[in-house]
Coordinates of C-alpha atoms in Angstrom, one line a residue:
M1323 CA 32.8 81.8 -146.7
A1324 CA 33.1 78.6 -144.6
T1325 CA 36.5 77.8 -143.2
P1326 CA 37.9 74.5 -144.7
P1327 CA 38.1 71.7 -142.3
D1328 CA 41.8 70.8 -141.1
Y1329 CA 43.3 68.1 -143.1
R1330 CA 44.0 64.8 -141.4
A1331 CA 45.2 61.6 -142.8
P1332 CA 42.5 58.9 -143.0
K1333 CA 42.6 56.8 -139.9
H1334 CA 42.5 53.5 -142.0
G1335 CA 45.8 54.6 -143.7
V1336 CA 47.6 54.8 -140.3
K1337 CA 46.1 51.6 -139.3
R1338 CA 47.3 49.8 -142.4
K1339 CA 50.8 51.2 -141.9
K1340 CA 50.9 49.8 -138.3
N1341 CA 49.5 46.3 -139.3
L1342 CA 52.1 46.3 -142.1
A1343 CA 54.8 46.9 -139.7
K1344 CA 53.6 44.3 -137.3
L1345 CA 53.5 41.7 -140.2
K1346 CA 57.0 42.5 -141.2
T1347 CA 58.2 42.1 -137.5
R1348 CA 56.4 38.7 -137.3
Q1349 CA 57.9 37.6 -140.6
K1350 CA 61.4 38.7 -139.5
I1351 CA 60.9 36.6 -136.2
K1352 CA 59.7 33.5 -138.2
S1353 CA 62.6 33.9 -140.5
I1354 CA 65.1 34.1 -137.6
E1355 CA 63.5 31.1 -135.8
K1356 CA 63.6 29.0 -139.0
I1357 CA 67.2 29.7 -139.4
E1358 CA 68.0 28.9 -135.8
K1359 CA 66.1 25.7 -136.1
K1360 CA 68.2 24.8 -139.2
N1361 CA 71.3 25.8 -137.5
D1362 CA 70.5 23.5 -134.5
A1363 CA 70.4 20.4 -136.8
V1364 CA 73.9 21.2 -138.4
T1365 CA 76.7 18.8 -137.3
F1366 CA 79.1 19.4 -140.1
E1367 CA 79.9 22.7 -141.8
V1368 CA 82.2 23.7 -144.7
V1369 CA 83.0 27.4 -145.0
F1370 CA 84.3 29.3 -148.1
V1371 CA 86.5 32.3 -147.4
G1372 CA 88.3 34.6 -149.9
R1373 CA 88.7 38.1 -151.3
S1374 CA 86.0 39.7 -153.2
N1375 CA 86.0 38.8 -156.9
V1376 CA 88.0 35.6 -156.6
G1377 CA 85.0 33.5 -157.8
K1378 CA 83.7 32.0 -154.6
S1379 CA 80.0 32.3 -155.6
T1380 CA 80.8 30.8 -159.1
L1381 CA 82.9 27.9 -157.4
L1382 CA 80.0 27.2 -155.1
K1383 CA 77.5 27.0 -157.9
S1384 CA 79.8 24.5 -159.9
L1385 CA 80.2 22.6 -156.8
T1386 CA 76.6 22.3 -155.6
G1387 CA 74.5 23.3 -158.6
R1388 CA 72.9 26.0 -156.3
T1389 CA 73.2 29.8 -156.9
V1390 CA 74.6 31.9 -154.1
R1391 CA 73.1 35.3 -153.6
T1392 CA 75.7 38.1 -153.8
G1393 CA 75.5 41.8 -153.0
K1394 CA 75.3 44.4 -155.7
R1395 CA 78.9 45.9 -154.8
P1396 CA 81.8 44.4 -153.1
G1397 CA 82.1 44.9 -149.3
V1398 CA 78.4 45.6 -148.9
T1399 CA 77.3 42.3 -147.6
L1400 CA 78.4 41.4 -144.1
K1401 CA 76.2 38.4 -143.4
P1402 CA 77.2 34.8 -144.3
T1403 CA 75.2 33.1 -146.8
H1404 CA 74.1 29.6 -146.0
L1405 CA 73.3 26.4 -148.3
Y1406 CA 71.6 23.8 -146.1
F1407 CA 71.7 20.1 -146.9
D1408 CA 70.0 18.2 -144.1
D1409 CA 72.6 18.3 -141.2
F1410 CA 75.3 19.5 -143.6
L1411 CA 75.9 23.2 -144.1
I1412 CA 78.0 25.2 -146.7
T1413 CA 78.6 28.8 -145.8
D1414 CA 79.8 31.6 -148.1
M1415 CA 81.5 34.2 -146.1
P1416 CA 81.7 37.8 -147.2
G1417 CA 84.5 38.7 -149.6
F1418 CA 87.3 40.5 -147.7
G1419 CA 90.3 42.8 -148.6
F1420 CA 90.6 46.4 -149.6
M1421 CA 88.3 47.1 -152.4
S1422 CA 87.3 50.1 -154.4
G1423 CA 84.8 52.3 -152.7
V1424 CA 85.1 50.4 -149.4
T1425 CA 86.7 52.1 -146.4
K1426 CA 89.5 50.4 -144.4
E1427 CA 87.1 50.4 -141.4
K1428 CA 84.6 48.5 -143.4
A1429 CA 87.1 46.1 -144.7
D1430 CA 88.4 45.4 -141.2
E1431 CA 84.8 44.9 -140.0
I1432 CA 84.3 42.2 -142.7
K1433 CA 87.4 40.4 -141.4
D1434 CA 86.3 40.6 -137.8
T1435 CA 82.8 39.1 -138.9
I1436 CA 84.6 36.2 -140.6
V1437 CA 86.8 35.6 -137.6
Q1438 CA 83.9 35.8 -135.1
Y1439 CA 81.7 33.6 -137.1
I1440 CA 84.4 30.9 -137.2
E1441 CA 85.3 31.1 -133.6
K1442 CA 81.6 30.8 -132.6
H1443 CA 80.9 27.7 -134.8
A1444 CA 84.3 26.1 -134.5
D1445 CA 82.9 23.0 -133.1
R1446 CA 80.9 22.2 -136.3
I1447 CA 83.2 23.7 -138.9
R1448 CA 85.3 20.8 -140.1
V1449 CA 86.6 22.1 -143.5
A1450 CA 87.4 25.5 -144.8
V1451 CA 88.0 26.4 -148.4
L1452 CA 90.3 29.3 -148.9
V1453 CA 89.6 30.7 -152.4
I1454 CA 92.6 32.7 -153.9
D1455 CA 93.1 34.3 -157.4
G1456 CA 95.8 31.9 -158.5
P1457 CA 97.5 34.0 -161.2
A1458 CA 97.4 37.3 -159.1
F1459 CA 98.3 35.9 -155.8
A1460 CA 102.0 36.4 -155.9
Q1461 CA 101.5 40.0 -156.9
I1462 CA 98.9 40.7 -154.3
T1463 CA 101.2 39.3 -151.7
E1464 CA 104.2 41.5 -152.9
R1465 CA 102.0 44.5 -152.5
W1466 CA 101.3 43.7 -148.9
D1467 CA 104.9 42.9 -148.3
S1468 CA 105.8 46.3 -149.7
R1469 CA 103.6 47.9 -147.0
D1470 CA 105.2 45.7 -144.2
E1471 CA 101.8 44.0 -143.9
I1472 CA 100.8 40.5 -143.7
P1473 CA 98.0 39.5 -146.5
I1474 CA 94.6 38.7 -145.0
D1475 CA 94.8 35.4 -146.9
L1476 CA 97.7 34.3 -144.9
E1477 CA 96.3 35.6 -141.6
L1478 CA 93.2 33.5 -142.2
H1479 CA 95.1 30.6 -143.2
D1480 CA 97.0 30.6 -140.0
F1481 CA 93.9 31.4 -137.9
L1482 CA 92.1 28.4 -139.4
D1483 CA 95.3 26.2 -138.6
E1484 CA 95.2 27.4 -135.1
M1485 CA 91.6 26.5 -134.9
E1486 CA 92.4 23.1 -136.1
I1487 CA 90.1 23.3 -139.1
V1488 CA 91.1 21.4 -142.2
T1489 CA 91.9 24.2 -144.9
V1490 CA 91.9 23.6 -148.5
I1491 CA 93.5 26.3 -150.8
A1492 CA 91.4 26.7 -154.1
A1493 CA 93.7 28.4 -156.6
N1494 CA 91.1 29.7 -159.0
K1495 CA 91.2 31.2 -162.3
M1496 CA 93.8 28.6 -163.7
D1497 CA 92.5 29.3 -167.1
K1498 CA 94.4 32.5 -167.2
V1499 CA 97.8 30.5 -166.7
K1500 CA 99.7 28.8 -169.6
E1501 CA 100.0 25.1 -169.2
D1502 CA 103.8 25.1 -169.0
E1503 CA 103.7 27.9 -166.2
K1504 CA 101.1 26.3 -163.9
D1505 CA 103.5 24.2 -161.9
A1506 CA 105.9 27.1 -161.3
M1507 CA 103.0 29.3 -160.2
L1508 CA 101.6 26.7 -157.8
D1509 CA 105.0 26.1 -156.3
E1510 CA 105.2 29.8 -155.7
I1511 CA 101.8 29.7 -153.8
V1512 CA 103.1 26.8 -151.8
D1513 CA 106.2 28.7 -150.8
I1514 CA 104.1 32.0 -149.9
F1515 CA 101.9 29.8 -147.6
G1516 CA 105.0 28.4 -145.8
Y1517 CA 104.8 24.8 -147.0
E1518 CA 108.1 23.0 -147.6
G1519 CA 108.7 21.4 -151.1
T1520 CA 107.1 21.7 -154.3
Y1521 CA 103.3 21.8 -155.1
K1522 CA 103.3 18.1 -155.9
E1523 CA 105.5 17.1 -153.0
C1524 CA 104.5 19.3 -150.1
G1525 CA 101.3 17.4 -149.1
A1526 CA 99.3 20.6 -148.7
L1527 CA 95.7 20.6 -149.8
I1528 CA 95.8 22.9 -152.7
A1529 CA 93.3 22.6 -155.6
P1530 CA 94.0 24.3 -159.0
V1531 CA 90.5 25.1 -160.4
C1532 CA 88.7 27.1 -163.0
A1533 CA 85.3 27.9 -161.4
R1534 CA 84.1 29.9 -164.6
G1535 CA 84.9 27.0 -166.9
G1536 CA 83.4 24.3 -164.5
D1537 CA 86.8 22.6 -164.0
I1538 CA 86.7 21.9 -160.3
R1539 CA 87.7 18.3 -160.1
P1540 CA 90.7 18.9 -157.9
L1541 CA 88.7 20.7 -155.2
I1542 CA 86.0 17.9 -155.3
S1543 CA 88.7 15.3 -155.0
C1544 CA 90.3 17.1 -151.9
L1545 CA 87.0 17.5 -150.2
K1546 CA 86.0 13.9 -150.9
N1547 CA 89.3 12.7 -149.3
E1548 CA 88.7 14.7 -146.3
F1549 CA 85.1 13.7 -145.9
H1550 CA 86.2 10.1 -146.2
K1551 CA 88.7 10.4 -143.4
M1552 CA 86.1 11.9 -141.3
K1553 CA 83.7 9.0 -142.2
R1554 CA 81.2 11.2 -144.0
D1555 CA 81.1 9.7 -147.4
D1556 CA 77.3 10.4 -147.4
L1557 CA 78.2 14.1 -148.1
F1558 CA 79.4 13.2 -151.6
K1559 CA 75.9 13.3 -152.9
H1560 CA 75.6 17.0 -152.4
F1561 CA 78.2 17.7 -155.1
S1562 CA 76.9 18.1 -158.7

């Protein structure tokens, strides 16, 4: 009885895998080059930062009409997501904070990613929108205070101030607050961030919004006012 020949994978199969690997590498290089080319053209950037599940992506969609890609689970995505408009760029930073199923090391890595990105592009980042969960913000702050820790929201707010980046605080989910309780809640937020006076008197850029309901007029008003001061009224057209 003849001895069966040794099995060997068809050479064309190996060659196909190598060609596929080369193709993916070329595509990745082209993608990186395309992004770098777009980034070189950017002269004005707005970054959106905030905890996971505060509604950043929904807010951005209401603001620009574009859908922002998100990860399947909080804390998974470390890379910023970009929305390009000619020389204008809006960047959605990864959601930060301690989340279910995410280690402290991972949470710290996300925070470092945000800080490093802002430091690297500080020359073109003109405005930052810090999105917070308005109704839950005081409670979140109290939890951090009980551990003798500073909430990351406040750390980032101070960091942006040090970098001389105009910061708008978007207090989201205002639909969950009773009408006669909104001013008191906003006053408390003003106090937590260290501003003097009430929400209506302190002069801080605080925009109470409801991203899910599409009521983001206060944020648009804040952004347009700042863009006007910077002589970039041409950017108004990018808001839906």
